[in-house]
Coordinates of C-alpha atoms in Angstrom, one line a residue:
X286 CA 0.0 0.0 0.0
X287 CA 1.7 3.4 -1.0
X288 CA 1.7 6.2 1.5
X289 CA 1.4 10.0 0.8
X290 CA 3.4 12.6 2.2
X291 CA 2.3 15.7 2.8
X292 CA 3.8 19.2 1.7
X293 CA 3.9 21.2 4.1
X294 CA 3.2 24.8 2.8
X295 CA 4.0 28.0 3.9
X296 CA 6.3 26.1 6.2
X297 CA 9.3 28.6 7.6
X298 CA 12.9 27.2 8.7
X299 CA 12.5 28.8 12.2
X300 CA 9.7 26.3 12.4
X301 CA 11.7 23.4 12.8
X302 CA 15.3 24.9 13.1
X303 CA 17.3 23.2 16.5
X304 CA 16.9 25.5 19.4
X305 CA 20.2 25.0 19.5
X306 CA 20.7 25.9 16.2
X307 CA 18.4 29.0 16.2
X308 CA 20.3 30.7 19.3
X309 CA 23.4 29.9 17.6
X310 CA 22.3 31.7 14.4
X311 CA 21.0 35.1 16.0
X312 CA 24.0 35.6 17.8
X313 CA 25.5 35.6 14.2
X314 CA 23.1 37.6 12.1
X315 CA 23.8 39.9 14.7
X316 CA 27.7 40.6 13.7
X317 CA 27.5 44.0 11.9
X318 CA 27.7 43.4 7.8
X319 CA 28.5 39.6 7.7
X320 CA 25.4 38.7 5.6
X321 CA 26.3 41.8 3.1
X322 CA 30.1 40.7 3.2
X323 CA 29.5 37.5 1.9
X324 CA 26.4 38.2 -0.7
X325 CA 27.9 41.3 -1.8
X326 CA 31.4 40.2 -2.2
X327 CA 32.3 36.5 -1.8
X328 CA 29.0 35.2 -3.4
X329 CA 29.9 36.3 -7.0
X330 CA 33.6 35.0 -7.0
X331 CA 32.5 32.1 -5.1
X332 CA 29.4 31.0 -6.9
X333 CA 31.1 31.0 -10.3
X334 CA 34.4 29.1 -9.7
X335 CA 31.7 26.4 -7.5
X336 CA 29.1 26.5 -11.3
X337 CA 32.7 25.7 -13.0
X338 CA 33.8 23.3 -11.1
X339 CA 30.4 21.3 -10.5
X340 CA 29.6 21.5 -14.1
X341 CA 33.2 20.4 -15.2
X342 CA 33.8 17.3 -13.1
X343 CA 30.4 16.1 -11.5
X344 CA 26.8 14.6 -13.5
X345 CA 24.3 17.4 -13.5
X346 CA 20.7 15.6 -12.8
X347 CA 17.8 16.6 -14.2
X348 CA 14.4 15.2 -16.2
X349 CA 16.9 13.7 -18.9
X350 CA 19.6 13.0 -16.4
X351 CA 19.2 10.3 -13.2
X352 CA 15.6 11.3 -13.8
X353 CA 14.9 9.1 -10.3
X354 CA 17.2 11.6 -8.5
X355 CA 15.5 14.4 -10.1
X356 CA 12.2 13.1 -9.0
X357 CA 13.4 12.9 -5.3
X358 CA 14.7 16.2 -5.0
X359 CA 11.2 17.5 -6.4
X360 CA 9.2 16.0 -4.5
X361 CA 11.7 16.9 -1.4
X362 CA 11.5 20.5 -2.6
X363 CA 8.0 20.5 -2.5
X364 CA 7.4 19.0 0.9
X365 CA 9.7 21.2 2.3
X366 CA 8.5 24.1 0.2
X367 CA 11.3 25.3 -1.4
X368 CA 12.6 25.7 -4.5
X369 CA 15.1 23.3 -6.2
X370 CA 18.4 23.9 -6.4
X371 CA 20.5 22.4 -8.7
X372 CA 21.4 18.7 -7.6
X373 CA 24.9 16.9 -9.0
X374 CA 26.3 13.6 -8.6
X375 CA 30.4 13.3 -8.1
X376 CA 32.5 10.2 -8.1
X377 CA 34.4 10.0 -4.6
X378 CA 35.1 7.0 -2.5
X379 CA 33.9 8.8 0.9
X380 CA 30.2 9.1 1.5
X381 CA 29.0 12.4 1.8
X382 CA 26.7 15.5 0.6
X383 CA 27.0 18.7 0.7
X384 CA 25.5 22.4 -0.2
X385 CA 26.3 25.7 -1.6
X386 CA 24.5 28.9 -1.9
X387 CA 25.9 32.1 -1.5
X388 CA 23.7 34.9 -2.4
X389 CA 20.7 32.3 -3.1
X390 CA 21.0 32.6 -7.0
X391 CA 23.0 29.2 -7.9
X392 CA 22.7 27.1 -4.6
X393 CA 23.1 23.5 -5.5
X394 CA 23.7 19.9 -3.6
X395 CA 26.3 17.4 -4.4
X396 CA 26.0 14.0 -3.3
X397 CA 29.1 11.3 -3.8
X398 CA 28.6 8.0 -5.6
X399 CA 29.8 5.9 -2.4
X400 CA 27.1 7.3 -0.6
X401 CA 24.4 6.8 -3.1
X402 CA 25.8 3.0 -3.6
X403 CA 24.9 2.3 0.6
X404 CA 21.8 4.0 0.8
X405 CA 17.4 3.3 -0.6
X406 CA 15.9 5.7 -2.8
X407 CA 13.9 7.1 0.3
X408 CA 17.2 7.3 2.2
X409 CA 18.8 9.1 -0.1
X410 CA 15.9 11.5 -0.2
X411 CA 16.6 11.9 3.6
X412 CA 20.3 13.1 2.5
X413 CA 18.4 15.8 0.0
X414 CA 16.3 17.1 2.1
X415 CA 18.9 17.3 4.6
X416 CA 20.8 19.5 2.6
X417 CA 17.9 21.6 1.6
X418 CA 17.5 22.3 4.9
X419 CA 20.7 24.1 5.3
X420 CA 19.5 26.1 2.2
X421 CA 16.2 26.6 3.8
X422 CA 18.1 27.6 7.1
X423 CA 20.9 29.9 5.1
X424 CA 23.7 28.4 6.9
X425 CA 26.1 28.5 4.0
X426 CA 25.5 32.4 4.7
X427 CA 27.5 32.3 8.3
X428 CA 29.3 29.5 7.8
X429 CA 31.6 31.2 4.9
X430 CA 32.6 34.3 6.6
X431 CA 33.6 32.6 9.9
X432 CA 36.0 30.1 8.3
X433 CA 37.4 33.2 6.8
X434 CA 37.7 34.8 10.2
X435 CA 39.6 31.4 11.4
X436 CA 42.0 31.9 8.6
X437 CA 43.0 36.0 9.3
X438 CA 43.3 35.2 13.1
X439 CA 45.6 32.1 12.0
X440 CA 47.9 34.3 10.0
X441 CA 48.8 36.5 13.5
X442 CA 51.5 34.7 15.3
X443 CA 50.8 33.9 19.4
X444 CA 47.7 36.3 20.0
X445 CA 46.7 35.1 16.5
X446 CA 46.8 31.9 17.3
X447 CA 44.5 31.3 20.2
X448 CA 42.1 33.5 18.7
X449 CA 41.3 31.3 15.9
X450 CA 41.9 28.1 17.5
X451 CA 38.3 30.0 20.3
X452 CA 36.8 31.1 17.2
X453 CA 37.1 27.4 15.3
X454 CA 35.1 25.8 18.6
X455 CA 32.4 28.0 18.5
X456 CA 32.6 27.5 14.9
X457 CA 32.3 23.9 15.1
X458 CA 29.8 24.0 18.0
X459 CA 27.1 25.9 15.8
X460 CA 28.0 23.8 12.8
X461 CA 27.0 21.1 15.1
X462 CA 23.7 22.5 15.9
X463 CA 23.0 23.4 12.4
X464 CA 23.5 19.3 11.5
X465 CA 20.4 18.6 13.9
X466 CA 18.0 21.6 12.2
X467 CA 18.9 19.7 9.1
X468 CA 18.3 16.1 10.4
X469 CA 14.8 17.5 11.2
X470 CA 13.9 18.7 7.5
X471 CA 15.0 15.1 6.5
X472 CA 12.1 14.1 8.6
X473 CA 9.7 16.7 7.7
X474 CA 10.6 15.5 4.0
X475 CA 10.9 11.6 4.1
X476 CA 7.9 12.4 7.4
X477 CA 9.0 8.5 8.7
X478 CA 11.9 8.8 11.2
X479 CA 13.7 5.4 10.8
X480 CA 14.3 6.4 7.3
X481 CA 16.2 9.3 8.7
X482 CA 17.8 6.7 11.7
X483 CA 18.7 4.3 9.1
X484 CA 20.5 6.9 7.0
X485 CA 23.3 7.7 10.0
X486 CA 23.5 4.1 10.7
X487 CA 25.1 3.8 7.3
X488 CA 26.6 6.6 7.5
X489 CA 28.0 5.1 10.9
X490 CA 28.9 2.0 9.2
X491 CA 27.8 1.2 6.2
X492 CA 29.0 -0.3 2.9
X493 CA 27.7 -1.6 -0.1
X494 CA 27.8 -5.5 1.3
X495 CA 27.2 -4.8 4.7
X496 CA 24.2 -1.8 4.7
X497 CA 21.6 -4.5 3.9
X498 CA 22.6 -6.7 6.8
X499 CA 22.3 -3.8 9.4
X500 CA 19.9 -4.1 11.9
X501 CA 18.3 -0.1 12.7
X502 CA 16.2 -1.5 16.3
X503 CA 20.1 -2.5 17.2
X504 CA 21.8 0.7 16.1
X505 CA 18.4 2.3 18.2
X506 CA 19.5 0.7 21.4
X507 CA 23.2 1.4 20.6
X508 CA 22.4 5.1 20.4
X509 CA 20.3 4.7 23.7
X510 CA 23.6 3.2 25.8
X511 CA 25.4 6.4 24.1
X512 CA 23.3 8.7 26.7
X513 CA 23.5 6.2 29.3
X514 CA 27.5 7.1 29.7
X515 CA 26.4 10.8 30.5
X516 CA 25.0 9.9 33.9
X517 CA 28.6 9.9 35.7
X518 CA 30.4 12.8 35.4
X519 CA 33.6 11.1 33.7
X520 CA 31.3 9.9 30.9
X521 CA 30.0 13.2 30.2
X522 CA 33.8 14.4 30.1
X523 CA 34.3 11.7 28.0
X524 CA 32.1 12.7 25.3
X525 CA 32.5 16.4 25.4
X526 CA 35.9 15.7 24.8
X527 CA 35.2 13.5 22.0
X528 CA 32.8 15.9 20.2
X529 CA 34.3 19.0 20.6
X530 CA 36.3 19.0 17.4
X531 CA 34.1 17.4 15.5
X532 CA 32.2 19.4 12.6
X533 CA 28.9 16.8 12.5
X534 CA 27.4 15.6 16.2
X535 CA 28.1 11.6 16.1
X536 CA 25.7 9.1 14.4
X537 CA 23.7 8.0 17.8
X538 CA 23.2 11.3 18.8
X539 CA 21.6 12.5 16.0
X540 CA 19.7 9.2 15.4
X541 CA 18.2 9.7 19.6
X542 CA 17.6 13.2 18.6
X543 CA 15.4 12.9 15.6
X544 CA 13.6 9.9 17.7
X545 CA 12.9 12.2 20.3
X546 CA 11.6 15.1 17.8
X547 CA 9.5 12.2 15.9
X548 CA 8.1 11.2 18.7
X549 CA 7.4 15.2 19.9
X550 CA 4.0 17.0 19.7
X551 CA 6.1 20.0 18.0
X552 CA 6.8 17.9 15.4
X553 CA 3.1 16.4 14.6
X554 CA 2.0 20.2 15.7
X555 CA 3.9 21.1 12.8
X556 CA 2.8 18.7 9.9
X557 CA -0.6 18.9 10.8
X558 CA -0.6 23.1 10.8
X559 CA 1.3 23.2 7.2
X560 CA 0.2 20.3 6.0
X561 CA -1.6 20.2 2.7
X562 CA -1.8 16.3 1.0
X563 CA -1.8 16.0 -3.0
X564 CA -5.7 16.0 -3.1
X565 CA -5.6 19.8 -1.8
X566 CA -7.1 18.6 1.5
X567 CA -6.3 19.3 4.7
X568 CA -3.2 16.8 6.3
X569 CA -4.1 14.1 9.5
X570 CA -1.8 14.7 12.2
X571 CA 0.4 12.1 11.7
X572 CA 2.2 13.4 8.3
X573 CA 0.8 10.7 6.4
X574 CA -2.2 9.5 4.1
X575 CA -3.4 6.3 2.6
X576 CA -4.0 6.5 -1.1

């Protein structure tokens, strides 16, 4: 029996953004001329050596390219309403994705061949969406200008130094929180969480010959004995320590996170109140229709 998702209209990214991730950001937008620094100046430079590049060495999808990838990131786009950036396909042996956009005029998302090869078409919508959600969110906005505030205060010797080594953990703390806001338009998109779950589990450890032998209730429970070790004090250490120079949160985290937020009244508070199914009609509170 097929299911139908519902797009969720009118839907803005403050709506599902991290509140981690949303007190992280307006501490930024409140820096004096970043946003016109990098739309003003770094977006035309940047965007067209990125439109190069992409276009040179990477597949371009579309209706008469990967027509099956095209259709996900439609039908992402439309859930998430948003429009569709441009979507490319690059051979690389490390699974990943990644997004770009600037000044908003040539944003585009890359996925790598590895990571296509591990995941199911509705996981590898989850990676989509999850990258329309930073476009949705404007992260690539901040992000840019702070890594070039990392590199000036590298280039002063001693004073230099310890400033950009404080500005690189905030840095890597917000890009942290900016992962979960993500995670969550995954779910609003795919709207079925262990799709979203299964997708870090690969990403955890995954391969073409293993990802079909993985078991996601396992990985679950794994991610579950991952917050047990922050009841003593030394565990919590522990994974602070861990983390803190990390650019992505780990795997379990994120996987316990969007169970919680699946799980949430925010989140079915959310569908329900944007929610618009493909006959026009209202959506049910769960996310999901029959056909």
């Amino acid at each position: 029996m097929s299911l139908l998702k519902t797009s969720l209209t009118g839907l803005k990214a403050d709506s599902f953004r991290h509140p981690l991730d949303l007190e992280a950001t307006k501490t930024l937008k409140q820096i004096p001329g970043l946003d016109m620094m990098v739309r003003t100046w770094l977006g035309p430079m940047a965007e067209q050596v990125f439109y190069v590049e992409n276009i040179a060495s990477s597949i371009l999808v579309g209706e008469k390219q990967l027509p099956n990838l095209h259709n996900l990131l439609l039908e992402a786009c439309q859930t998430l309403d948003i429009a569709p950036p441009q979507l490319y396909v690059r051979q690389h042996p490390a699974p990943n994705a990644y997004t770009f956009a600037m000044r908003g005029k040539q944003p585009f998302v890359v996925i790598h061949t590895s990571l296509l090869e591990i995941l199911t078409p509705e996981e590898v919508q989850a990676v989509i969406a999850h990258e329309l959600g930073h476009l949705k969110c404007d992260h690539s906005v901040y992000l840019t200008p702070v890594n070039l505030l990392i590199l000036a205060a590298a280039t002063v010797p001693n004073v230099g130094a310890i400033l950009a080594q404080a500005i690189q953990s905030q840095l890597l703390e917000w890009v942290r929180c900016a992962e979960f806001t993500c995670d969550r338009a995954a779910l609003l998109a795919t709207q079925n969480p262990k799709v979203v779950m299964s997708v870090l589990m690969k990403l955890a450890g995954g391969s073409p010959t293993l990802a079909p032998q993985l078991n996601l209730d396992a990985f679950v429970d794994q991610a579950r004995a991952y917050d047990d070790i922050s009841k003593t004090e030394l565990g919590e250490m522990v994974k602070f320590a861990h983390t803190a120079q990390l650019s992505h949160p780990v795997p379990v985290l994120r996987a316990r996170e969007i169970d919680r937020w699946a799980s949430s009244q925010e989140y079915q508070k959310l569908v329900h109140n944007h929610g618009i199914n493909h006959k026009g009609e209202p959506a049910s509170s769960g996310g999901w229709r029959n056909w």
